[in-house]
Coordinates of C-alpha atoms and ligand atoms in Angstrom, one line a residue:
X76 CA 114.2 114.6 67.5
X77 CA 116.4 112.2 69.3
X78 CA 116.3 108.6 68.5
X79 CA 115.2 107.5 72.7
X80 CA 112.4 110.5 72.2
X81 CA 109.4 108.1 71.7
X82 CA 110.4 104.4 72.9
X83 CA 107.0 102.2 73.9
X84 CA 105.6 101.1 76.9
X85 CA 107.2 97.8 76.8
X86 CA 110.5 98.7 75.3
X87 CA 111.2 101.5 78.5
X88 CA 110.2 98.9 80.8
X89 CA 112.4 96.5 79.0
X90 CA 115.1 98.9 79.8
X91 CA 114.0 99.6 83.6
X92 CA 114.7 96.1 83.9
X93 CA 118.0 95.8 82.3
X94 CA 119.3 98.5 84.3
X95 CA 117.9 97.4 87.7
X96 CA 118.9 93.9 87.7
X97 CA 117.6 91.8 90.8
X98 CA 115.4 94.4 91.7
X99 CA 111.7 93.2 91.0
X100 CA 110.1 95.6 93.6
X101 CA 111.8 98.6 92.1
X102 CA 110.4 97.7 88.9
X103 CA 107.1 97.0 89.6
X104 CA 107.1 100.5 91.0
X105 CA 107.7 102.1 88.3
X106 CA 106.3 100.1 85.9
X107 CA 103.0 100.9 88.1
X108 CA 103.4 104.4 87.7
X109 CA 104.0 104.1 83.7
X110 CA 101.2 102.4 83.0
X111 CA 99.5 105.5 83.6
X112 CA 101.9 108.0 83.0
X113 CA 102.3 106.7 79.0
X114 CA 98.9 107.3 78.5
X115 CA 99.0 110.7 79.6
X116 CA 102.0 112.0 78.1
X117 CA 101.2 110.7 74.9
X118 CA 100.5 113.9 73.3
X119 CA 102.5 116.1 75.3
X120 CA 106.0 115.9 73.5
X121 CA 107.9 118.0 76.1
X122 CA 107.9 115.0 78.7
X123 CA 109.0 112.6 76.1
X124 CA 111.7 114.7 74.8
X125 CA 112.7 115.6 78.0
X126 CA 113.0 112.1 79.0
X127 CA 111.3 113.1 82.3
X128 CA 109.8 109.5 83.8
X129 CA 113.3 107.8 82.5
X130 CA 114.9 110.8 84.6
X131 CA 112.7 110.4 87.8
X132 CA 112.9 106.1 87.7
X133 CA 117.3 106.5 88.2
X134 CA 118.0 108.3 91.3
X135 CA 120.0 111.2 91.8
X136 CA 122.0 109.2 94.0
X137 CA 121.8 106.1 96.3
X138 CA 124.3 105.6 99.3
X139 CA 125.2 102.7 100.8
X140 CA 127.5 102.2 104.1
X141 CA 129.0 100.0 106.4
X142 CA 127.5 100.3 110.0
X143 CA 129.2 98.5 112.9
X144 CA 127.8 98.1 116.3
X145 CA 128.2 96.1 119.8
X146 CA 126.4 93.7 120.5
X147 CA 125.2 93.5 124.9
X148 CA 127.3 90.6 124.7
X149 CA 130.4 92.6 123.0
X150 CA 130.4 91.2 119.9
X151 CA 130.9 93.3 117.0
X152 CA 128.1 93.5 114.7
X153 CA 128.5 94.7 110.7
X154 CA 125.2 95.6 109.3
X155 CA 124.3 97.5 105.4
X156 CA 123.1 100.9 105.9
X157 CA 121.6 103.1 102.6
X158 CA 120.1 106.8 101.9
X159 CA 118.3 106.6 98.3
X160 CA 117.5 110.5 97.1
X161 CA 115.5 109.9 94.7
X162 CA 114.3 113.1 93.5
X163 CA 114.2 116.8 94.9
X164 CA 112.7 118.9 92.0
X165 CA 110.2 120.4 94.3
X166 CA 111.8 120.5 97.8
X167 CA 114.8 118.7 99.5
X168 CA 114.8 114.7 99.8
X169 CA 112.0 113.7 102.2
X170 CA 111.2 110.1 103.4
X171 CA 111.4 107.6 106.3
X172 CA 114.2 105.1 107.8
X173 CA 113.3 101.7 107.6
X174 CA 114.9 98.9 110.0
X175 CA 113.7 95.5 109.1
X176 CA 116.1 92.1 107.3
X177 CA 114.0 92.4 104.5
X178 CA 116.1 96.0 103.6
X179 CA 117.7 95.8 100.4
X180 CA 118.6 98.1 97.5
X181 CA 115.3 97.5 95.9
X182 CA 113.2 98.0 98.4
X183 CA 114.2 101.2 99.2
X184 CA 114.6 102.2 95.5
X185 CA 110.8 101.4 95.0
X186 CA 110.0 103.1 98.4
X187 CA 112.1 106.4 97.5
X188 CA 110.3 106.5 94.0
X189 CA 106.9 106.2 95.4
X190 CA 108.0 108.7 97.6
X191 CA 108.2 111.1 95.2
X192 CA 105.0 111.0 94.2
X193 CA 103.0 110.7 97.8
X194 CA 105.2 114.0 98.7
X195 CA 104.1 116.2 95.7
X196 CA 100.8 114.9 96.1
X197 CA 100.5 116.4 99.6
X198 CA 101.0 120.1 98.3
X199 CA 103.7 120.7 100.2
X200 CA 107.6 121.0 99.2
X201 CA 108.9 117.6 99.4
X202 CA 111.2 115.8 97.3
X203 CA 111.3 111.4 97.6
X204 CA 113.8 109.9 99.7
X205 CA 114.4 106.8 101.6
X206 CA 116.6 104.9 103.8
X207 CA 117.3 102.2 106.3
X208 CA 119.1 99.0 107.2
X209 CA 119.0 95.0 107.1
X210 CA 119.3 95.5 110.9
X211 CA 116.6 93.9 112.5
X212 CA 115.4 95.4 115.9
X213 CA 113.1 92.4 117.1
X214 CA 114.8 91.1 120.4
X215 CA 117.4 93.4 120.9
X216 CA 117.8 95.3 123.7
X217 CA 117.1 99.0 124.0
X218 CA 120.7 99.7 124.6
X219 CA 121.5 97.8 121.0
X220 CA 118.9 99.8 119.6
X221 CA 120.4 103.0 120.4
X222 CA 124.2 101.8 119.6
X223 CA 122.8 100.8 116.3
X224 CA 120.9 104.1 115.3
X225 CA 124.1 105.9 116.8
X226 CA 126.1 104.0 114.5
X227 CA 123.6 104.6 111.4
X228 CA 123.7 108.6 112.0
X229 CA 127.5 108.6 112.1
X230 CA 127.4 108.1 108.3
X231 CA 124.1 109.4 107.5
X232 CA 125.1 113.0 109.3
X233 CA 127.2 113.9 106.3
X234 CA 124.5 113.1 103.6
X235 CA 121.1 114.8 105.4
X236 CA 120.2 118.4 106.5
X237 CA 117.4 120.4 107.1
X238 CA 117.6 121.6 103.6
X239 CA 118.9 118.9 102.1
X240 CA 116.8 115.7 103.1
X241 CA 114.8 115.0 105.7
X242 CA 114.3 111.5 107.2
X243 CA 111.7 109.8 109.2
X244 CA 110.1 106.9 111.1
X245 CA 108.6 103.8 109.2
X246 CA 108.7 100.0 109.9
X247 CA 110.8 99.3 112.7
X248 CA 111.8 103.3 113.2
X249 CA 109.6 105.1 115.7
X250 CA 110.0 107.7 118.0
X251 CA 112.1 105.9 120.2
X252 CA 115.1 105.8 117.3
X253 CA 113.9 109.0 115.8
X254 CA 115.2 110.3 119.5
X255 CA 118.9 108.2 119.4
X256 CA 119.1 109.6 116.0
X257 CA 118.5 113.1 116.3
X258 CA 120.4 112.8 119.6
X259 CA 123.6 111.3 117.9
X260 CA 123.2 114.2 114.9
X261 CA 122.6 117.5 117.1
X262 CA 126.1 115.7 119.3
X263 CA 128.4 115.0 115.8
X264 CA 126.8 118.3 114.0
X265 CA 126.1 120.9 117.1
X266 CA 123.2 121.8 115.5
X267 CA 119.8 121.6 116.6
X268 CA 117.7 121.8 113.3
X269 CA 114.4 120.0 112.2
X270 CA 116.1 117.0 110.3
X271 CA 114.6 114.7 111.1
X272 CA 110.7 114.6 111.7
X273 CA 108.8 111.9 114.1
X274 CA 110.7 113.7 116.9
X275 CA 109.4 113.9 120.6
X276 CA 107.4 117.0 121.6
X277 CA 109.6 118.1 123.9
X278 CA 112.7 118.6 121.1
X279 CA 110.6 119.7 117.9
X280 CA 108.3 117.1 117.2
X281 CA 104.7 117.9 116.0
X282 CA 101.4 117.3 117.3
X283 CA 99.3 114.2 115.7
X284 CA 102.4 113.1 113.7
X285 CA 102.1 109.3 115.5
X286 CA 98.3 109.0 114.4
X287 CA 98.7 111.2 110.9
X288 CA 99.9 108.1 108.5
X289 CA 96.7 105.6 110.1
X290 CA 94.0 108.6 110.5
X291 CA 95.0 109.7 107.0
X292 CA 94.5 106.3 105.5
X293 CA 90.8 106.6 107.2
X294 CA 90.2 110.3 105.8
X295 CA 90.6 108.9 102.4
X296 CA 88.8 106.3 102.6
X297 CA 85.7 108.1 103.7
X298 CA 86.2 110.6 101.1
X299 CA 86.0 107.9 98.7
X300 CA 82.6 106.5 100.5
X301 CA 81.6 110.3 100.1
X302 CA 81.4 110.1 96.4
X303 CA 78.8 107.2 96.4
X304 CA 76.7 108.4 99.3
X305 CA 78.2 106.7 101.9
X306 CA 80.0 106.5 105.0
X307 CA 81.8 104.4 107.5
X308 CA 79.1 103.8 110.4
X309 CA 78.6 100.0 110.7
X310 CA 81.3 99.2 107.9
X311 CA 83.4 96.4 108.8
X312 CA 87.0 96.9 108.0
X313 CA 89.8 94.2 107.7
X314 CA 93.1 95.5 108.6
X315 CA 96.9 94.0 108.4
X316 CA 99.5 95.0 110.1
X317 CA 99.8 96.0 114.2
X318 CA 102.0 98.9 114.1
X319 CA 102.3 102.6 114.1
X320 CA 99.6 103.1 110.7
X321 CA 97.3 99.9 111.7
X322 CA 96.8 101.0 115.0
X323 CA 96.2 103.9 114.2
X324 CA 93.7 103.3 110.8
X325 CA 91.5 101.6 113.5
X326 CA 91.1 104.0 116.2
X327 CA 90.2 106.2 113.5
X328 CA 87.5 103.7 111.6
X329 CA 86.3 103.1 115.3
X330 CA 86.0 106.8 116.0
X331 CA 83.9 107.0 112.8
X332 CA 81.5 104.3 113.6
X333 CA 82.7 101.5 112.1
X334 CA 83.8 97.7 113.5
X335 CA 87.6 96.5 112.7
X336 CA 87.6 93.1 112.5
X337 CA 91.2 92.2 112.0
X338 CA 95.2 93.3 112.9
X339 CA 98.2 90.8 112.1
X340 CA 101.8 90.9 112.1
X341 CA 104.5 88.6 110.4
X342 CA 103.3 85.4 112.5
X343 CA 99.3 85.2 111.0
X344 CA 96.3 87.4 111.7
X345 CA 94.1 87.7 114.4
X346 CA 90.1 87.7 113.8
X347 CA 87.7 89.2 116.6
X348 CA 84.2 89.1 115.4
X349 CA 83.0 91.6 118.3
X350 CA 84.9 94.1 116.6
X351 CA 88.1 95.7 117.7
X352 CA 87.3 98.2 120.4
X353 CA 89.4 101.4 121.7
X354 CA 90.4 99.5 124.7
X355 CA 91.5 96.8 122.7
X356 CA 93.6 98.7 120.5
X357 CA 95.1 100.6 123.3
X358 CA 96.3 97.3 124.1
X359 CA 98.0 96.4 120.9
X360 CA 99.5 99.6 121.0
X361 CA 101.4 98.5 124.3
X362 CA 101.6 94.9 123.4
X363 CA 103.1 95.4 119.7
X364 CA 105.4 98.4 120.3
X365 CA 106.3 98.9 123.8
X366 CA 106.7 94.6 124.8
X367 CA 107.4 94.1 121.2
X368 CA 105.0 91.3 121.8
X369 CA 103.5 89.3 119.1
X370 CA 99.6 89.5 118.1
X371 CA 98.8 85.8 118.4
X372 CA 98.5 86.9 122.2
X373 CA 95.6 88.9 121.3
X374 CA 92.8 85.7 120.8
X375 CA 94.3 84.7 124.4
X376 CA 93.7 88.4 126.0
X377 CA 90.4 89.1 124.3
X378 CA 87.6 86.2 124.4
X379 CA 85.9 85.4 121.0
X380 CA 89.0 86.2 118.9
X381 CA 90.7 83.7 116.8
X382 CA 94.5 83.5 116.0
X383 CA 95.7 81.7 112.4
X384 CA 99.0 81.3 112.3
X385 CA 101.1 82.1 108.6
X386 CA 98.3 83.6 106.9
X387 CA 97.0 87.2 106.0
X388 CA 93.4 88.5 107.2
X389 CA 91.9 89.2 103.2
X390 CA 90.0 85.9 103.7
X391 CA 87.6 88.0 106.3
X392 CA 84.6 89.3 104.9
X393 CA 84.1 93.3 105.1
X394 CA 83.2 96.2 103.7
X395 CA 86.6 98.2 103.0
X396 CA 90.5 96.9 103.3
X397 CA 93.3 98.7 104.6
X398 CA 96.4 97.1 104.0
X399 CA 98.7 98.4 106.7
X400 CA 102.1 96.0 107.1
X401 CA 104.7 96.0 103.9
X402 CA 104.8 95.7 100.4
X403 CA 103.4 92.9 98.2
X404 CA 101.0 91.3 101.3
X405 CA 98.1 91.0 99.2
X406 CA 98.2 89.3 96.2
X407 CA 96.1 88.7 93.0
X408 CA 93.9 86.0 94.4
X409 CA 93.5 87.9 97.7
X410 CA 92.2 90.9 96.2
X411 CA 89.6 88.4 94.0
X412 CA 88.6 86.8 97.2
X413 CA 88.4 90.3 98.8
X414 CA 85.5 91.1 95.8
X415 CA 84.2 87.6 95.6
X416 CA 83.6 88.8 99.8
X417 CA 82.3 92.3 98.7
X418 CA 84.9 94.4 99.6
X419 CA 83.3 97.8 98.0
X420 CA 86.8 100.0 99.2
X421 CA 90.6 99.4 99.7
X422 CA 92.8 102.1 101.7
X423 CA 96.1 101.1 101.7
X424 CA 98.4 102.4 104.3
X425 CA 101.3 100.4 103.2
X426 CA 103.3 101.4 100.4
X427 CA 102.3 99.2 97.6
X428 CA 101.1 96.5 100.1
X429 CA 99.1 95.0 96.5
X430 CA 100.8 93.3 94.3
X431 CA 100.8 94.2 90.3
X432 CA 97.9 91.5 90.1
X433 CA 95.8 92.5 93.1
X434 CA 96.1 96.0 91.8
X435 CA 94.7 94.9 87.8
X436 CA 92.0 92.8 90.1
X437 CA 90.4 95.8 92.1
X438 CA 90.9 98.4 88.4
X439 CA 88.9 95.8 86.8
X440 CA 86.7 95.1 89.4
X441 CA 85.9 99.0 89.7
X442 CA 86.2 99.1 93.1
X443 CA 87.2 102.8 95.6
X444 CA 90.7 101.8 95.8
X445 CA 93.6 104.1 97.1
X446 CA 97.0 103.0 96.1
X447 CA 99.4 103.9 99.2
X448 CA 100.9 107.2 97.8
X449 CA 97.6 108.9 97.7
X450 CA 96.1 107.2 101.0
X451 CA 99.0 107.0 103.5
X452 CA 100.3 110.2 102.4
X453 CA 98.6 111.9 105.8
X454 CA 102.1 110.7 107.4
X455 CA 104.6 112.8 105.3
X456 CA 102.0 115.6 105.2
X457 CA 102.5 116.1 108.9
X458 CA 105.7 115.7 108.6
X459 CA 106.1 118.3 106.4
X460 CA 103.8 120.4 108.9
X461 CA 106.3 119.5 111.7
X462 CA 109.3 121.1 109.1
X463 CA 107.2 124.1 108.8
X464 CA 107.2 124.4 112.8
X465 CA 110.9 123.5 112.9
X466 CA 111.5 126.8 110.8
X467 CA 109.4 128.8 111.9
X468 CA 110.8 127.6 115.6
X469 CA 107.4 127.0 116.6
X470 CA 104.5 124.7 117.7
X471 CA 101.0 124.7 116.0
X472 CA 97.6 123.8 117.9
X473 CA 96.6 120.4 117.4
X474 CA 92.9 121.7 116.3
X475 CA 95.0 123.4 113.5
X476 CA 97.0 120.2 112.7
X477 CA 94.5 117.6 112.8
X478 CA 92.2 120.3 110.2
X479 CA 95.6 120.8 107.8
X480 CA 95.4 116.9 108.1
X481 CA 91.6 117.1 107.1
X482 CA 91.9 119.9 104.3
X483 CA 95.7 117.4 102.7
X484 CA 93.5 114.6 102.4
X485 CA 91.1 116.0 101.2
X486 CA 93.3 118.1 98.7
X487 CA 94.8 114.6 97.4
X488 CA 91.3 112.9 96.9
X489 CA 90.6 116.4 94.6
X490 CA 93.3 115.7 92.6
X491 CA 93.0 112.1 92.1
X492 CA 89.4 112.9 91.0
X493 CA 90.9 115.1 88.4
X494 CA 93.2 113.1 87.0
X495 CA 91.2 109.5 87.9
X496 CA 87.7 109.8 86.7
X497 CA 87.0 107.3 84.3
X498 CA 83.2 107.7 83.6
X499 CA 80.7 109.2 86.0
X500 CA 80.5 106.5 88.0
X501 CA 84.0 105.6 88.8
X502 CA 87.0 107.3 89.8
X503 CA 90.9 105.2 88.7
X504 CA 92.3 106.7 92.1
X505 CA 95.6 104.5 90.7
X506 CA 95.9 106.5 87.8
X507 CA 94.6 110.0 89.4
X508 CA 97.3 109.6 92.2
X509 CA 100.2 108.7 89.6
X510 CA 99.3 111.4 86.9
X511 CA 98.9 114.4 89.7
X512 CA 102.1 113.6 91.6
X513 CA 103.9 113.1 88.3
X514 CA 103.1 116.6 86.8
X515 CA 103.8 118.5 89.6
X516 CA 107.1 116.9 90.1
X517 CA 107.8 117.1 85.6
X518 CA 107.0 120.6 85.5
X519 CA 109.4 121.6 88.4
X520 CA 112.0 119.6 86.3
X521 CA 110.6 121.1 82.9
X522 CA 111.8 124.2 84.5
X523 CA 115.4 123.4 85.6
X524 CA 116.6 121.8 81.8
X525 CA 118.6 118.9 81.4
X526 CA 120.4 118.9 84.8
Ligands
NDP1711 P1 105.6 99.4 112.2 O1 107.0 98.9 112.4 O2 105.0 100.2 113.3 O3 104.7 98.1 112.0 C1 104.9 97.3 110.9 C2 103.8 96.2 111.0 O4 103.8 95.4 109.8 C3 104.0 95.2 112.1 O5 102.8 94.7 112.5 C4 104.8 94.1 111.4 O6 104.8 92.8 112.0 C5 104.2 94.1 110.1 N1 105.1 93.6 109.1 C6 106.3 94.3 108.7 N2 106.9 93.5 107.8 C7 106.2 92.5 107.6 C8 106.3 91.3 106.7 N3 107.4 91.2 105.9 N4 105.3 90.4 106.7 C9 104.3 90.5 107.6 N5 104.1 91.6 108.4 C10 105.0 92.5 108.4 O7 105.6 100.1 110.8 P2 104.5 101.2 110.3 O8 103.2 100.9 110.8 O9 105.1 102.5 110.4 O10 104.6 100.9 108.7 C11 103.6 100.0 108.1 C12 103.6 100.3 106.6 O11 103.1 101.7 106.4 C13 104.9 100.2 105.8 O12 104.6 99.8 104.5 C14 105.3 101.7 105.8 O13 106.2 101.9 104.7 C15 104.0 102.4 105.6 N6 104.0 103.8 105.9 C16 104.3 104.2 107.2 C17 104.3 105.6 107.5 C18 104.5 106.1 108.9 O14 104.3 107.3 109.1 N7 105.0 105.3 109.8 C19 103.9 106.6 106.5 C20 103.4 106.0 105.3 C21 103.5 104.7 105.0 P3 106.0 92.3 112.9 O15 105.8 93.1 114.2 O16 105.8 90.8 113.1 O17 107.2 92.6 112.2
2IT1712 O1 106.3 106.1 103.7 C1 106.2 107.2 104.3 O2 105.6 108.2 103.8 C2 106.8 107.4 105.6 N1 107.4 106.4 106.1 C3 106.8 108.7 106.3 C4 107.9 109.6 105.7 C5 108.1 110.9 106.4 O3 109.0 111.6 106.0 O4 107.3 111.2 107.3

């Protein structure tokens, strides 16, 4: 037995650290994950000897490139541009493109790990990827926009494929630069094939992948409700964020019968105590996306809502939490004040919107709480759906999506349950969710030897 077989808990995350220096949210990801993971490969020698978590937290490989662009005014821009593959035992690299200033190594290191996980948790053949750029879209023109992603795909075209990774939408990447992108890949590559997914219906794109990420979140959140006899007519839900997943976790918690009480964006949060209707939604939808407006307009469109300025929404009470903007927006002390409030159920449709804290606060507190890769994993699922379609050269019925949507969700929950339940009355969806995505993705790795 070699020497590394059997380090501790502390010692591998000593060494996580040493070897990702100045990268705190990569770390926490994995040191997330390996707080359950230790546990459950303590008697099962193959994964230790096999080094298999130390293998999955490095990479197979990150990329990082230059990526120049015009500005309107013809000035020439230089902007960071990355690819992180993070693992592909079980099907190519699979993950979205991220355009916001806050893009760094780290960030999308964490993101391509967790990745990982959310994409064998689906059931389908994913690997984890991610990618993106420190470019930051707010108040550039459309014409910037599509230089930009133009740019991007000029270097990523060589490291993606249909088989080989897949990228997608997330913060600041919709379908808008899903279209530039594809457009700039079919023109260097002359090949129209499905790699990328988010696309428009009229050039591959799937049914329901806009609303899969948000109506996922919602899913699994009532599936959790399920287990204690309840559901979501007259809950009151607090929800960050104002994008593609918030928008779309609310017209979902509204279609279920219960009252949204809250969206935000990096400026504050708005509050509207009548609850968040269809109509109003609709509204944010235009408002946030198309005008790339900011939500403080909201409390001046829609009477009886409030606007505070800086702050997050976990200070409203409610029922259930859906964390829906970035990582590390809800901290330790929000998710006490979220229980103190009687939150009974956190959704998160972020990836790892909570904090190491908040996430120790709602364990202890034994609370239904879905870490992101379990509950936002709706997005990549259709995704992976909209692959399938590419292949097969084909478009499914959206009856047939949204129940594959259904029956994923419902799958995941199952096999956090497995993994997760703690006693009879309470299910560690934390630990369920990190222990299922891990053994899938181990085995397949099991398989292939030391490579
Ligand atoms: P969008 O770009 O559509 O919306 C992002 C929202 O989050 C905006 O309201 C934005 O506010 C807010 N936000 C972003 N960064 C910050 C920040 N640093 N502080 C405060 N608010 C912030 O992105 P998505 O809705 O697609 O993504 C939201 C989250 O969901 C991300 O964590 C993403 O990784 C995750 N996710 C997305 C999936 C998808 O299919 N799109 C799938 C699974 C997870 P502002 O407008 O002011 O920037
Ligand atoms: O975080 C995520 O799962 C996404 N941004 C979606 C990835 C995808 O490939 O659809």
């Amino acid at each position: 037995m070699a020497v590394s077989d059997h380090v501790d808990l502390p010692t591998f995350l000593e060494g996580v650290k040493k070897r990702n220096p100045g990268q705190p949210e990569f770390v926490q990801a994995v040191q997330e994950v390996a707080e359950d993971i230790y546990d459950f490969i303590k008697d099962k020698e193959d994964y230790h000897s096999e080094q298999i978590l130390r293998r999955i937290a490095e990479p197979d490989r990150v990329v990082s490139f230059r990526v120049c662009w015009e500005d309107d005014n013809g000035n020439v821009r230089v902007q960071r541009g990355y690819r992180v593959q993070n693992n592909n035992a079980i099907g190519p690299y699979k993950g979205g493109i991220r355009f916001h200033p806050s893009v760094n190594e780290s960030v999308l290191k964490f993101l391509a790990f967790e990745q990982t996980f959310k994409n064998a948790l689906t059931g389908l053949p994913m690997g984890g990827g991610k990618g993106g750029s420190n470019f930051n879209p707010k108040g550039k023109s459309v014409r910037e926009i599509m230089r930009f992603c133009q740019s991007f795909m000029t270097e990523l075209y060589r490291h993606i494929g249909a088989d080989v990774d897949v990228p997608a939408g997330d913060i600041g990447v919709g379908g808008r630069e899903i279209g530039f992108m594809f457009g700039q890949y079919k023109r260097i590559t002359n090949q129209f094939t499905g790699v990328l997914t988010g696309k428009g219906l009229e050039y591959g794109g799937s049914l329901i992948r806009p609303e899969a990420t948000g109506y996922g979140a919602v899913y699994f959140l009532a599936n959790m409700l399920r287990t204690k006899g309840q559901d979501l007519v007259g809950k009151t839900a607090v929800i960050s964020g104002s994008g593609n997943v918030a928008t779309h976790a609310a017209e979902k918690i509204v279609q279920l019968g219960g009252k949204v009480l809250t969206f935000s964006d990096s400026g504050g949060f708005i509050h509207d105590p009548d609850g968040i209707t269809q109509e109003k939604i609709d509204w944010v939808k235009e408002h946030k996306t198309k005008r790339r407006g900011r939500i403080q307009d909201y409390a001046e469109q829609f009477k009886g809502a409030t606007f505070t300025e800086g702050k997050t929404p976990w200070g409203v009470p409610c029922d259930a939490a859906l964390p829906c903007a970035t990582q590390n927006e809800l901290n330790g002390e929000d998710a006490k004040t979220l229980v103190a409030n009687g939150c009974k159920a956190v959704s998160e449709g972020a990836n790892m919107p909570t904090d190491l804290a908040g996430v120790h606060v709602f364990k202890d507190a034994r609370i239904l709480y879905a870490p992101g890769k379990a509950a936002n994993a709706g997005g990549v699922a259709v995704s992976g759906l909209e692959m399938s379609q590419n292949s097969e050269r084909r478009s499914w019925k959206e009856a047939e999506l949204q129940q594959l949507l259904l029956d994923i969700m419902e799958g995941i929950h199952t096999s956090c349950l497995t993994y997760g339940q703690v006693d009879k009355d309470h299910v560690d969806y934390v630990k369920g969710a990190n222990i299922a995505g891990f053994k899938k993705v181990a085995d397949a790795m099991l398989a292939y030897g030391v490579v």
